mmCIF file of C-alpha atoms in Angstrom:
data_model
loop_
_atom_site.group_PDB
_atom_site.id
_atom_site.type_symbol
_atom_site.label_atom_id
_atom_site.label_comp_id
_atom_site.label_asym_id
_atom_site.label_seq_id
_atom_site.Cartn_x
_atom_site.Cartn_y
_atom_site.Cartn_z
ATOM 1 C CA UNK A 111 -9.041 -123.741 207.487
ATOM 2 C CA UNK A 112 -11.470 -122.209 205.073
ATOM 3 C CA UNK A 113 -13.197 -125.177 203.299
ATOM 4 C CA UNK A 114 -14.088 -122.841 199.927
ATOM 5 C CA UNK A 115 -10.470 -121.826 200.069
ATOM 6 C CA UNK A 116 -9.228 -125.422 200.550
ATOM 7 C CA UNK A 117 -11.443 -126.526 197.664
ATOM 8 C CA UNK A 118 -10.044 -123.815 195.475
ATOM 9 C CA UNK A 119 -6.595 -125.177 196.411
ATOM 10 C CA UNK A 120 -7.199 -128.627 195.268
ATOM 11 C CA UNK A 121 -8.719 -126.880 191.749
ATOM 12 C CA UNK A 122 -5.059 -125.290 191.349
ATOM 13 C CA UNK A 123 -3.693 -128.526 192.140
ATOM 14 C CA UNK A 124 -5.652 -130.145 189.816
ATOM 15 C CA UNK A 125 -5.334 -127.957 186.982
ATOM 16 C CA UNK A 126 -1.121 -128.540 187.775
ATOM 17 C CA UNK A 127 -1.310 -132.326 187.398
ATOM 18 C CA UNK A 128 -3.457 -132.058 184.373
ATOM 19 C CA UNK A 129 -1.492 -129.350 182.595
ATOM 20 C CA UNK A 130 -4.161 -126.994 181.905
ATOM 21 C CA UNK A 131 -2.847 -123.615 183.139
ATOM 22 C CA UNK A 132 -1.059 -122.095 185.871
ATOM 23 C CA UNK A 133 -1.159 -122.308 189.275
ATOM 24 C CA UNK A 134 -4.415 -120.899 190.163
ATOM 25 C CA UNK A 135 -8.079 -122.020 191.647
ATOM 26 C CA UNK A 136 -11.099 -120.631 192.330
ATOM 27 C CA UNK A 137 -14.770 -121.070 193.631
ATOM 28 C CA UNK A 138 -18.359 -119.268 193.516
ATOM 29 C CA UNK A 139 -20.035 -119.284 196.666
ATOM 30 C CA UNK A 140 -23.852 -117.977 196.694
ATOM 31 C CA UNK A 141 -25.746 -118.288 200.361
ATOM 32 C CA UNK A 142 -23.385 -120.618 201.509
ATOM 33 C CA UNK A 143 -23.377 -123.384 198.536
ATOM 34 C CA UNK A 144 -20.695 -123.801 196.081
ATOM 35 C CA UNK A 145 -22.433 -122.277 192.842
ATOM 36 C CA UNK A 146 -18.904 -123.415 190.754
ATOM 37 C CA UNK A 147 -15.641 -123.744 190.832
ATOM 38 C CA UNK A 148 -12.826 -123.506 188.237
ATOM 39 C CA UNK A 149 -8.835 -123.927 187.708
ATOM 40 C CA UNK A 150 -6.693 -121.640 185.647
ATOM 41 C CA UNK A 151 -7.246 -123.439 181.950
ATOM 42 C CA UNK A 152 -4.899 -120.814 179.560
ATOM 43 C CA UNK A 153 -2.919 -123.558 178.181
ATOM 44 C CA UNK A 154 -5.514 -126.203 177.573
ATOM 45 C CA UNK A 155 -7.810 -123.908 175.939
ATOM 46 C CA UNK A 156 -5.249 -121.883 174.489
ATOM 47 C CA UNK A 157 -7.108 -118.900 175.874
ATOM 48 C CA UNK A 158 -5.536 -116.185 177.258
ATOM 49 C CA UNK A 159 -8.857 -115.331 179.051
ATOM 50 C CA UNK A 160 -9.140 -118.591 180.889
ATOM 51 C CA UNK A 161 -7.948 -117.467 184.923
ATOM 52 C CA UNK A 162 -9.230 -119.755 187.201
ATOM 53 C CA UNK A 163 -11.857 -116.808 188.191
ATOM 54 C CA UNK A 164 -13.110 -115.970 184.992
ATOM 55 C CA UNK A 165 -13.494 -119.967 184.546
ATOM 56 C CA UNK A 166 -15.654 -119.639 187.906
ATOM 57 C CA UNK A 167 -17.309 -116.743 187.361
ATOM 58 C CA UNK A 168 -18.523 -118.041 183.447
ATOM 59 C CA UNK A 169 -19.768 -121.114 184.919
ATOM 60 C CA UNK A 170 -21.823 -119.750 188.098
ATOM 61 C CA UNK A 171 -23.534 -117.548 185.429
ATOM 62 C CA UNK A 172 -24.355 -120.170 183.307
ATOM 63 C CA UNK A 173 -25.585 -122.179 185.966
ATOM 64 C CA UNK A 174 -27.979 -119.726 187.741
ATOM 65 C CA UNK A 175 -29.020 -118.086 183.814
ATOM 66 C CA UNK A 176 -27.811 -114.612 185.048
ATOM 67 C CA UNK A 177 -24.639 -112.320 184.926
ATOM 68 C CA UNK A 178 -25.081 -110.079 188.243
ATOM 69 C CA UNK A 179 -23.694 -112.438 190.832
ATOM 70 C CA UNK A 180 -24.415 -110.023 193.751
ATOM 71 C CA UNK A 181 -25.282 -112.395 196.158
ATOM 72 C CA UNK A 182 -22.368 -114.559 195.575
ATOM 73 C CA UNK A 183 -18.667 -114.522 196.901
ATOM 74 C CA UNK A 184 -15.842 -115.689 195.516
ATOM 75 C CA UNK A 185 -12.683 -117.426 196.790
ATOM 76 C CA UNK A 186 -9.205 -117.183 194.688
ATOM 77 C CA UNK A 187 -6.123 -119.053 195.334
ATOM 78 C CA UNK A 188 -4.774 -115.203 194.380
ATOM 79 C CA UNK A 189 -4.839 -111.806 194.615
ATOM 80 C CA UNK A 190 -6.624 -111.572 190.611
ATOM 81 C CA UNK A 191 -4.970 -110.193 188.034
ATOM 82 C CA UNK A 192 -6.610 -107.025 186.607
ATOM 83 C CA UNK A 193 -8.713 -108.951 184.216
ATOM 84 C CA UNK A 194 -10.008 -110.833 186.686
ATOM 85 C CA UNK A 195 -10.886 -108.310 188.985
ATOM 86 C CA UNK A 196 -12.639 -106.652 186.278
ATOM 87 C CA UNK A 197 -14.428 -109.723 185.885
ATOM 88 C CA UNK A 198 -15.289 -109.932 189.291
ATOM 89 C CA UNK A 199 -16.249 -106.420 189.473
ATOM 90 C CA UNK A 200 -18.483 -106.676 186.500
ATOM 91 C CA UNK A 201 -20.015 -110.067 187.881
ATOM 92 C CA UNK A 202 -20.981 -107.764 191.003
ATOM 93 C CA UNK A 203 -19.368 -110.049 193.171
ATOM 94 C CA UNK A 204 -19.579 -107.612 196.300
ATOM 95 C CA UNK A 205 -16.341 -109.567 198.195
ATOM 96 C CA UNK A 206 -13.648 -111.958 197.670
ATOM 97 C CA UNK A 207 -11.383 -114.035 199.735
ATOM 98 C CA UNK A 208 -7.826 -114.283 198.328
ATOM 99 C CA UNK A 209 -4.533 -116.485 199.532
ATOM 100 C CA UNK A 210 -1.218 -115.365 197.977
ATOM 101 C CA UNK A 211 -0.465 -111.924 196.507
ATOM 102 C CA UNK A 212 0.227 -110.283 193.303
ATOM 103 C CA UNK A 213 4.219 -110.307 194.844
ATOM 104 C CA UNK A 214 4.167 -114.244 195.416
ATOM 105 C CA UNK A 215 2.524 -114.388 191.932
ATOM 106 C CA UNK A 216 5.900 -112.082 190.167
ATOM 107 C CA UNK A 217 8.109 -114.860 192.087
ATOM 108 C CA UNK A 218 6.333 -117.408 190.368
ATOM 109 C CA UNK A 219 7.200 -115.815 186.940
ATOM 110 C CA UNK A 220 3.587 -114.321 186.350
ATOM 111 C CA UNK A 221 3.630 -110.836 185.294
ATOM 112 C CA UNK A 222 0.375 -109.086 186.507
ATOM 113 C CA UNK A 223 2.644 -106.569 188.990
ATOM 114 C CA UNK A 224 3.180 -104.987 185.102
ATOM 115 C CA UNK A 225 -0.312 -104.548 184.813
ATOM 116 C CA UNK A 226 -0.781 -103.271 188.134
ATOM 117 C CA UNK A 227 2.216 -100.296 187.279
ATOM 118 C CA UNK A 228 0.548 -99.702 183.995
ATOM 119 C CA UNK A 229 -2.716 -99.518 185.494
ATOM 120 C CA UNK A 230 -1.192 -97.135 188.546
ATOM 121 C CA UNK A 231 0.757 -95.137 186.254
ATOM 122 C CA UNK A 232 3.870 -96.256 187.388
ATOM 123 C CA UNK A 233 4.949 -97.316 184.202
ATOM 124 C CA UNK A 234 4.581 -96.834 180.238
ATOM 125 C CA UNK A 235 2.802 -99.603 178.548
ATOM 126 C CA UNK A 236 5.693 -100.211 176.342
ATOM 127 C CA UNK A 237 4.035 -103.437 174.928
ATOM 128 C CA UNK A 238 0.552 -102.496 173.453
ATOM 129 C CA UNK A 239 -0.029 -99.584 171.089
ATOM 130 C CA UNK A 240 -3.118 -98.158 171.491
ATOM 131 C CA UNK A 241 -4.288 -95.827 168.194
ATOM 132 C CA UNK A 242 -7.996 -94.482 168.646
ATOM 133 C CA UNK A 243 -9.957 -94.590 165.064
ATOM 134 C CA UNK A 244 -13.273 -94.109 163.474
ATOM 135 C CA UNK A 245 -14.852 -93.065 166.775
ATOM 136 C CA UNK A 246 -18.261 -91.166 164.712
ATOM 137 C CA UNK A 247 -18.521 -94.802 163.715
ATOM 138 C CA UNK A 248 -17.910 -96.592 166.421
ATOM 139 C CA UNK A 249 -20.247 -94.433 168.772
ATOM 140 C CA UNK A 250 -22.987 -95.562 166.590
ATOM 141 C CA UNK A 251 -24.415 -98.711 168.521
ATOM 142 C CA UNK A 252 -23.731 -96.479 172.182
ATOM 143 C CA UNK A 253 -26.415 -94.273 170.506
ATOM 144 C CA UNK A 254 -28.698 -96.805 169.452
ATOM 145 C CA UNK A 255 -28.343 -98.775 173.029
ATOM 146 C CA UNK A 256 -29.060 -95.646 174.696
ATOM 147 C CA UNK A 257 -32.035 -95.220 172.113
ATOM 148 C CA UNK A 258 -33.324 -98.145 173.042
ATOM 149 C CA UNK A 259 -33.060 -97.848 176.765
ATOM 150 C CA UNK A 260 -35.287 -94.783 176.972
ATOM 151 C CA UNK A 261 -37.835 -96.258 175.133
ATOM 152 C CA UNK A 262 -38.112 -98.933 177.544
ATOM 153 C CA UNK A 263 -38.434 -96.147 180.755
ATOM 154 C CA UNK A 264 -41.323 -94.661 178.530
#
């Protein structure tokens, strides 16, 4: 048995009997030493952003003072959700160790297979509409970042 998996486990479990989010866990792992681990926490926080690996992946960044987590892994209880692979994917996390799948997550009542169809194609997002406005305004900072970012090659 995995003993980062079997620690995420007990997160999940923990997160059940306290009743602060679904059923998921999850744990940062840089160079072989638990960096931080974290429980799904949507309903205690009442944040919709809360997954068990975003709740990981905040804390390992604030305890090392960095976002690039390159030299880290992380261990879910679950294939992630498309937020949370973005997350992860963002963090730089280069792998990840997962237990149950998006399918066992639909059975549970958890709909990230929608995502997944949206995401594929396979489906119309029927349940977000997306309207695109005041994008000469909006591109305003992207010029000013990349402004900035030059100067500091020169």
């Amino acid at each position: 048995m995995n003993p980062y998996m079997k620690i995420a486990v007990e997160e999940a479990l923990k997160g059940i009997a306290n009743k602060e989010g679904g059923p998921f866990g999850a744990v940062v792992v840089c160079n072989g030493e638990i960096v931080s681990k974290g429980n799904n926490q949507v309903i205690m926080t009442h944040d919709p952003t809360a997954h068990a690996e975003v709740v990981a992946i905040r804390r390992a960044s604030e305890k090392l003072g960095r976002f690039d987590l390159s030299d880290c892994e992380i261990y879910s209880t679950c294939e992630p959700c498309p937020m949370c692979y973005s997350a992860i994917h963002w963090a730089k996390i280069p792998v990840l160790y997962y237990g149950a799948t998006r399918d066992d997550a639909e059975k549970a009542g958890f709909d990230d297979k929608y995502l997944y169809d949206v995401l594929q194609g396979k489906t119309k997002d029927g349940r977000l509409n997306m309207k695109q406005i005041e994008r000469d305004l909006c591109i305003e900072p992207f010029k000013q970042y990349e402004e900035d970012a030059n100067k500091q090659l020169y």
